GROMACS .gro file of C-alpha atoms in nm:
model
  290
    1UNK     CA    1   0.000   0.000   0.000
    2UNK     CA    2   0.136   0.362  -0.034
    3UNK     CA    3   0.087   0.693   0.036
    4UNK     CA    4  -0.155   0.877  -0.226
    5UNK     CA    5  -0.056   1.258  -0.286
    6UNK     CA    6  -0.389   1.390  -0.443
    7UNK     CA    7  -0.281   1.734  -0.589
    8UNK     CA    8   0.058   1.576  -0.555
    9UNK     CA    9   0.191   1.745  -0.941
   10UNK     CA   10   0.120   2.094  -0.864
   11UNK     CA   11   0.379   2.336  -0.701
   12UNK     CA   12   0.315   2.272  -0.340
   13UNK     CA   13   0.188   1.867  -0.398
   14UNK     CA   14   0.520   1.798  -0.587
   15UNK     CA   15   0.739   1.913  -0.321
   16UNK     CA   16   0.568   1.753  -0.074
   17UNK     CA   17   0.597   1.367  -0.349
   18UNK     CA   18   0.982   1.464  -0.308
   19UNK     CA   19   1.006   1.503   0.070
   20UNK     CA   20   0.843   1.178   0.087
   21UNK     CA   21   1.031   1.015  -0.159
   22UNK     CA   22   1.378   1.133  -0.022
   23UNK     CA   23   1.236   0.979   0.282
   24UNK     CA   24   1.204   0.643   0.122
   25UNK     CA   25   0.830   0.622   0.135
   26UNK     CA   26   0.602   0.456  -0.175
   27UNK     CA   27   0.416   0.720  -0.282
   28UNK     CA   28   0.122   0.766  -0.563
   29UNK     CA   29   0.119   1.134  -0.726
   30UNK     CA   30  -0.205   1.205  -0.900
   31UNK     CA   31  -0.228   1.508  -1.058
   32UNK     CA   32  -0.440   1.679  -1.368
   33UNK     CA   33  -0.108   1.765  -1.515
   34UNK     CA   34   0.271   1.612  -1.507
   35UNK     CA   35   0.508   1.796  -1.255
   36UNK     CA   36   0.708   2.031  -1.486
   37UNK     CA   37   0.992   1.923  -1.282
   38UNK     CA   38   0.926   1.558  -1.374
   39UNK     CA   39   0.847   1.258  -1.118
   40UNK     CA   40   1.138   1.190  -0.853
   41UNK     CA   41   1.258   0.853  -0.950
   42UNK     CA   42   1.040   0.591  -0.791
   43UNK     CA   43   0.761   0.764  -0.768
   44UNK     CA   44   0.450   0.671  -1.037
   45UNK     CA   45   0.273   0.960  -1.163
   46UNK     CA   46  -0.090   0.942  -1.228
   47UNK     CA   47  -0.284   1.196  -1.439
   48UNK     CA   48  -0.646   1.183  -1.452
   49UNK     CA   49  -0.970   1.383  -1.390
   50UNK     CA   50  -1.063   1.381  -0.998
   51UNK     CA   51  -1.439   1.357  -1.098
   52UNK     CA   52  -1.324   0.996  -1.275
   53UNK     CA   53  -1.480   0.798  -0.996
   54UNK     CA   54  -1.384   0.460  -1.122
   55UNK     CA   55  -1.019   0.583  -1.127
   56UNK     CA   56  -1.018   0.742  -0.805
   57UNK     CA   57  -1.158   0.407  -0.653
   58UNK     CA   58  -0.929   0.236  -0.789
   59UNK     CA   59  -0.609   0.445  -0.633
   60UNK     CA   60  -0.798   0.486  -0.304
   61UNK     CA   61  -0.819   0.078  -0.288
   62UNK     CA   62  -0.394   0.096  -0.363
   63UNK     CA   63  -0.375   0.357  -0.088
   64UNK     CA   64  -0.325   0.338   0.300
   65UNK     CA   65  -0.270   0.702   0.346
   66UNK     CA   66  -0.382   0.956   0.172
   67UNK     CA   67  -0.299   1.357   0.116
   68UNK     CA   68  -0.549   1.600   0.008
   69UNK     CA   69  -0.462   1.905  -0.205
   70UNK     CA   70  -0.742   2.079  -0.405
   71UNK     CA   71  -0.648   2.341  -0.615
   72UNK     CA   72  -0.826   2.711  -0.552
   73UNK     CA   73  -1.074   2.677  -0.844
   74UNK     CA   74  -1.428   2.753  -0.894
   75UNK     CA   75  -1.515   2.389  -0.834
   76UNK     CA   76  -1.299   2.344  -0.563
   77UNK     CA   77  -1.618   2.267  -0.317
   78UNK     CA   78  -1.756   2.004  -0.524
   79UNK     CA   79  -1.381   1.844  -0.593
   80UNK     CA   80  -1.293   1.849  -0.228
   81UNK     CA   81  -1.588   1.688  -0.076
   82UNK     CA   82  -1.607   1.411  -0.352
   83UNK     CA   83  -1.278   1.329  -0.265
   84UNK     CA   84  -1.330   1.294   0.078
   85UNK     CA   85  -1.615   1.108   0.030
   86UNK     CA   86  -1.457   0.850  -0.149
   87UNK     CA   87  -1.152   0.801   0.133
   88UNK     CA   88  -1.438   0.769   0.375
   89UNK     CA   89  -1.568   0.488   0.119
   90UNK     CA   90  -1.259   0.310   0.090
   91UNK     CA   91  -1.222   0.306   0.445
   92UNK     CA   92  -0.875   0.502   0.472
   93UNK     CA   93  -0.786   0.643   0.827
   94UNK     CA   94  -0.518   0.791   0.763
   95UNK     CA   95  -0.531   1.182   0.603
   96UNK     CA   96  -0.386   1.471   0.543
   97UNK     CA   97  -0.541   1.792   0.386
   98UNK     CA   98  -0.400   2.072   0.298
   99UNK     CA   99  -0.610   2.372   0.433
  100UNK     CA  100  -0.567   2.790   0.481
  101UNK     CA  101  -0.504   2.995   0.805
  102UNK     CA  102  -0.788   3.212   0.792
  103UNK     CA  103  -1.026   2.950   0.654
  104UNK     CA  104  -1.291   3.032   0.944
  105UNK     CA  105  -1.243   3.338   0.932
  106UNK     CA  106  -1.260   3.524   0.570
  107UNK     CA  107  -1.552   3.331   0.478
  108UNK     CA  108  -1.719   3.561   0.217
  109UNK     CA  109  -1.397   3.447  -0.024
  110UNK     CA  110  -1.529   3.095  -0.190
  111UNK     CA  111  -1.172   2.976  -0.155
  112UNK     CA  112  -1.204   3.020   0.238
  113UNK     CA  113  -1.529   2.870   0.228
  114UNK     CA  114  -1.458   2.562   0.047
  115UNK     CA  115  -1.177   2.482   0.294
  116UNK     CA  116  -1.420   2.543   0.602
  117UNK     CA  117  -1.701   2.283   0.488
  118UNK     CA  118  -1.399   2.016   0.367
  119UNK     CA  119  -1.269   2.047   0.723
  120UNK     CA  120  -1.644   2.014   0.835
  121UNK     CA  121  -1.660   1.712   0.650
  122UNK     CA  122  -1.363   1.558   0.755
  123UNK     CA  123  -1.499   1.615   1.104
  124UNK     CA  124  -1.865   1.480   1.048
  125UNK     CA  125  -1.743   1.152   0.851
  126UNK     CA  126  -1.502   1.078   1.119
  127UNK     CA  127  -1.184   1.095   0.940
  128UNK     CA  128  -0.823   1.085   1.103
  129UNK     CA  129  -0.680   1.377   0.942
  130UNK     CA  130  -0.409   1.634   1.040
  131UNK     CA  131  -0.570   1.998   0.887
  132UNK     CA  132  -0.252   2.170   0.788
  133UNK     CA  133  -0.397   2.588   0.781
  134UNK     CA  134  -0.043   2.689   0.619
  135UNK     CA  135  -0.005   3.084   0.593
  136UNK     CA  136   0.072   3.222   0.256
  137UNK     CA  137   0.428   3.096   0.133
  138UNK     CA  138   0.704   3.338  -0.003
  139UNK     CA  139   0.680   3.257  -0.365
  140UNK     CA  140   0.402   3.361  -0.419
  141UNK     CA  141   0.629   3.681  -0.437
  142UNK     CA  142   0.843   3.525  -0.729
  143UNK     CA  143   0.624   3.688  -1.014
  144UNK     CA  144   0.696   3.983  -0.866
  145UNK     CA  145   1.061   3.940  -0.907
  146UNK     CA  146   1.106   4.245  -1.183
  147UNK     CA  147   0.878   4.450  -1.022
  148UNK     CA  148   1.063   4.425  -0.709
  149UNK     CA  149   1.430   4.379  -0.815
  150UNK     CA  150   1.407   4.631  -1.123
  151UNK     CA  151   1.153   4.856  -1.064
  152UNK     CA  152   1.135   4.853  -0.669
  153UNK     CA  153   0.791   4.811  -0.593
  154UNK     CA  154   0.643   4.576  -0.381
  155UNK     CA  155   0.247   4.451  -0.457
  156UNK     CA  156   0.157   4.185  -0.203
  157UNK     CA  157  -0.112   4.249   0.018
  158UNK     CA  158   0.023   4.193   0.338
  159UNK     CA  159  -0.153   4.546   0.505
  160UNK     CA  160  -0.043   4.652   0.884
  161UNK     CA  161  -0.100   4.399   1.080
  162UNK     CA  162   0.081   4.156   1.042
  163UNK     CA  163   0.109   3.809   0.845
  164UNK     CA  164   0.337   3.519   0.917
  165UNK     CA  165   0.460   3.393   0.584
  166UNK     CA  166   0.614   3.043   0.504
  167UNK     CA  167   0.857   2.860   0.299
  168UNK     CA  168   0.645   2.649   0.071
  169UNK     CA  169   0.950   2.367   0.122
  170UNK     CA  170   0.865   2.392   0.490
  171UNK     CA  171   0.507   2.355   0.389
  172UNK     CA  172   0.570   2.024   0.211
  173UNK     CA  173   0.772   1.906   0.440
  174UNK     CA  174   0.563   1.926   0.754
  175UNK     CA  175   0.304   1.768   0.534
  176UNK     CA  176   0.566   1.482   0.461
  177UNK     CA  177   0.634   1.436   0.826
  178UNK     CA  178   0.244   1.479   0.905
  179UNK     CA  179   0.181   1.194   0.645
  180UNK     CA  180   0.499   0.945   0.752
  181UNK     CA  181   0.380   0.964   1.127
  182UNK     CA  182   0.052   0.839   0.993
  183UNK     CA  183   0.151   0.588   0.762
  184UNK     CA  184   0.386   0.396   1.009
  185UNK     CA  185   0.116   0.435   1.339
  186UNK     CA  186  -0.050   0.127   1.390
  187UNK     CA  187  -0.337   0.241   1.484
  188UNK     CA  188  -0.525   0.562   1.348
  189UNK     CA  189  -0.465   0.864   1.513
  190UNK     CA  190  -0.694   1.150   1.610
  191UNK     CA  191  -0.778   1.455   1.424
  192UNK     CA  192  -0.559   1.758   1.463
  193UNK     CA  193  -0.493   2.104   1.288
  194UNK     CA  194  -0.170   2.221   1.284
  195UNK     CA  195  -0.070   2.576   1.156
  196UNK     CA  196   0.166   2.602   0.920
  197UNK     CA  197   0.374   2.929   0.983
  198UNK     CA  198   0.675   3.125   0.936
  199UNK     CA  199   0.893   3.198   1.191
  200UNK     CA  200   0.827   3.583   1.210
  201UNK     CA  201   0.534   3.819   1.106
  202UNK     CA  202   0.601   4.064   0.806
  203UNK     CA  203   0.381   4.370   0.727
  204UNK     CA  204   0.384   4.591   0.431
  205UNK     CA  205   0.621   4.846   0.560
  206UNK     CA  206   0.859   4.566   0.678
  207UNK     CA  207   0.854   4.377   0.403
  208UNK     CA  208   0.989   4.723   0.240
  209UNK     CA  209   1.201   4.751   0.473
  210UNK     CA  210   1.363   4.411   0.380
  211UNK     CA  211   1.373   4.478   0.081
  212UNK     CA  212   1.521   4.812   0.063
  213UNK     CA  213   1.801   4.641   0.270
  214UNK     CA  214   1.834   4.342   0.040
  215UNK     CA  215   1.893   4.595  -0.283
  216UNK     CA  216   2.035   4.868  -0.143
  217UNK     CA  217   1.720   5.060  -0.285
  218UNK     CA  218   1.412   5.243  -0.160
  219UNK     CA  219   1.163   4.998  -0.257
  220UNK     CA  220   0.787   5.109  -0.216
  221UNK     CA  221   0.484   4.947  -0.098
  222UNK     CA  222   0.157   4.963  -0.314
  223UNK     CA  223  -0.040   4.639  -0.185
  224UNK     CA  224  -0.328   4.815  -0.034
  225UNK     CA  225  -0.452   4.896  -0.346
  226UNK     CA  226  -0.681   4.611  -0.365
  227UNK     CA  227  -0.804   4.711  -0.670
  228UNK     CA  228  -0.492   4.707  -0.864
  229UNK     CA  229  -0.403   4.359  -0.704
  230UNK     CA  230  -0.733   4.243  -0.875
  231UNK     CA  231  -0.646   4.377  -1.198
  232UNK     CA  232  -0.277   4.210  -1.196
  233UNK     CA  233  -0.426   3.907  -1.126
  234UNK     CA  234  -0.668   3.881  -1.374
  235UNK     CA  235  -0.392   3.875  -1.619
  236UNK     CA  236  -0.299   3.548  -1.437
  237UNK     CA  237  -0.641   3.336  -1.388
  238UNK     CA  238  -0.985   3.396  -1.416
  239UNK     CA  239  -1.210   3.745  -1.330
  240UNK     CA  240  -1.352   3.548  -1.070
  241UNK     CA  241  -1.069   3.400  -0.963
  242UNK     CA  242  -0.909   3.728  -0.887
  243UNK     CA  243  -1.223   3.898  -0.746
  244UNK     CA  244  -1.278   3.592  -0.494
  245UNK     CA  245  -0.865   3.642  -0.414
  246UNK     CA  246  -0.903   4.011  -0.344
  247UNK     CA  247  -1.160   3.909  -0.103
  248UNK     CA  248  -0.894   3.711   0.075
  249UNK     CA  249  -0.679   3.985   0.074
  250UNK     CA  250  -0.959   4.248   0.251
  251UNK     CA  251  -0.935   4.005   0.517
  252UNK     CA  252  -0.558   4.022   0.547
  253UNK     CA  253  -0.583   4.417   0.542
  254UNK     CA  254  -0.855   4.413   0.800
  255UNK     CA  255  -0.675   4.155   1.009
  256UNK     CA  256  -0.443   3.991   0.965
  257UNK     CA  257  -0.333   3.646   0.957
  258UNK     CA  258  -0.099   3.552   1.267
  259UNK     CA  259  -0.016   3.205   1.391
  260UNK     CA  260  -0.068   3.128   1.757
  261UNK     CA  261   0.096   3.155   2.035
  262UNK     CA  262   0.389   2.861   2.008
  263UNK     CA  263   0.283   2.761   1.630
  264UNK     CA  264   0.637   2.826   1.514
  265UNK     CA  265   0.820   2.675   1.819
  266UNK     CA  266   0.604   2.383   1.729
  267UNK     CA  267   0.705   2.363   1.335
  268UNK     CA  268   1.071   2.403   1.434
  269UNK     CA  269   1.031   2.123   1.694
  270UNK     CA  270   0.893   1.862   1.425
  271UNK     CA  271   1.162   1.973   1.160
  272UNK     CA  272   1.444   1.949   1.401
  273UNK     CA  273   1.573   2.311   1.233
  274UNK     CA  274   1.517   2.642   1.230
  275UNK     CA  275   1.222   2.785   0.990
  276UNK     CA  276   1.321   2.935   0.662
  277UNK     CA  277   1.296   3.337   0.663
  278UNK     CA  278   1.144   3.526   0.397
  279UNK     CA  279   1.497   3.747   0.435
  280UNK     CA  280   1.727   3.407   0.269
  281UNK     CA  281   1.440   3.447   0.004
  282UNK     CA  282   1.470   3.764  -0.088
  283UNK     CA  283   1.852   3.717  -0.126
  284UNK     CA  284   1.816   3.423  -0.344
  285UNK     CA  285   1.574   3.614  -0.546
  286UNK     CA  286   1.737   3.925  -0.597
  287UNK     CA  287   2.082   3.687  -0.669
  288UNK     CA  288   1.854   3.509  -0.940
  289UNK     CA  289   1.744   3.846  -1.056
  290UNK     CA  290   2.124   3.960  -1.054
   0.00000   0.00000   0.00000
């Protein structure tokens, strides 16, 4: 039996298929498209439809643990409690899903929604799961790169008071560890959500700040503009898409998203390292950019 990575092709889903394959582990990445960085060796690749029922029965009967990544689409509602209705079928206890910090809290954004009722679901069917709520990851900054490093202005919404970004690598990998202690208990083990943070909280003006230290240049904020934001992003995914992401971001303006108390001390405790700072980011970025 091995461990299912639904989502497991994508940019967070394929980093988490490495961590577990550098950890030895059989794993099953199923995916709607190929990693572009290819399949680390060992690891089968399956790409499919997740509304193929047959085909998703079939992988849930190879599986004995299973993670649960569903992109931020319009269907993400109907893709994410499909899927966890068939685990619940095929009798899996052993889960991970890959949530949102802020998921109970910015509700009027469909994205935030859809991630409340899975984790409703996964509550009402009975299913051992660790809820990972990870915080939003530094590269989400990376298509910024020339508007930062050339032009010196800085776009994400990240408002005043505060947000405690993450490596996406430390994302994946505390989903890797999350999904190893699973697989090797022998017995299921209870539900818990686990906050997936970075190990300090950046705002707008400090984000700037780091910046502006980074390049040795006045860089310049402009993320409250949540208009703008919208704009940009439609250029990137769908009007709706990008209206139902600015939606996030009013939360994040109004306030906040913040781990708490001890989330971070936790995260460094299961990696057995420090967390990754958005600061060794920014100067691999602006070397890249270089």
């Amino acid at each position: 039996m091995a461990i299912l990575a639904i989502g497991g092709t994508g940019q967070i889903g394929s980093h988490v298929v490495e961590a577990l394959a550098r950890r030895g582990a059989e794993v099953r990445a199923f995916g709607s498209e190929p990693s572009p960085r290819g399949a680390p060796a060992g690891v089968e690749e399956v790409i499919g439809d997740i509304f193929d029922i047959e085909l998703m029965r079939r992988l849930l009967r190879e599986a004995s643990t299973v993670f649960v990544l569903n992109p931020a689409v319009a269907d993400e509602l109907a893709r994410v409690l499909l899927t966890l209705s068939l685990i619940d079928e095929a009798r899996i206890q052993r889960v991970v899903y890959l949530s949102m910090m802020g998921v109970d809290r910015f509700t009027d954004a469909s994205r935030a929604a859809a991630k409340l009722a899975a984790e409703q679901t996964i509550r009402q069917l009975g299913l051992p799961t660790t809820i990972l709520r990870p915080n939003a990851v530094f590269q989400n900054d990376v298509p910024l790169k020339d508007a930062i490093t050339r032009h010196h202005r800085y776009t994400t919404p990240l408002g005043s008071v505060g947000v405690t970004v993450v490596d996406l690598l430390d994302v994946a990998e505390v989903a890797a560890l999350e999904l190893l202690r699973r697989e090797r208990s022998a017995a299921p083990l209870p539900t818990e959500v686990i906050e997936v943070v970075g190990p300090e909280a950046h705002t707008g003006q400090s984000i700037v700040r780091l910046w502006s230290d980074v390049l040795g240049e006045n860089v310049t904020y402009e993320g409250d503009d949540l208009d703008a934001v919208e704009q940009r992003m439609r250029g990137v995914m769908p009007a709706a898409g990008a209206y139902d992401l600015k939606l996030v971001f009013r939360g994040i303006l109004r306030e906040g998203v913040l781990g708490a108390p001890g989330a971070a001390e936790r995260l460094v405790a299961m990696l057995g390292r420090p967390l990754r700072t958005y600061r060794s980011f920014a100067l691999t970025m602006a070397g890249a950019s270089s």
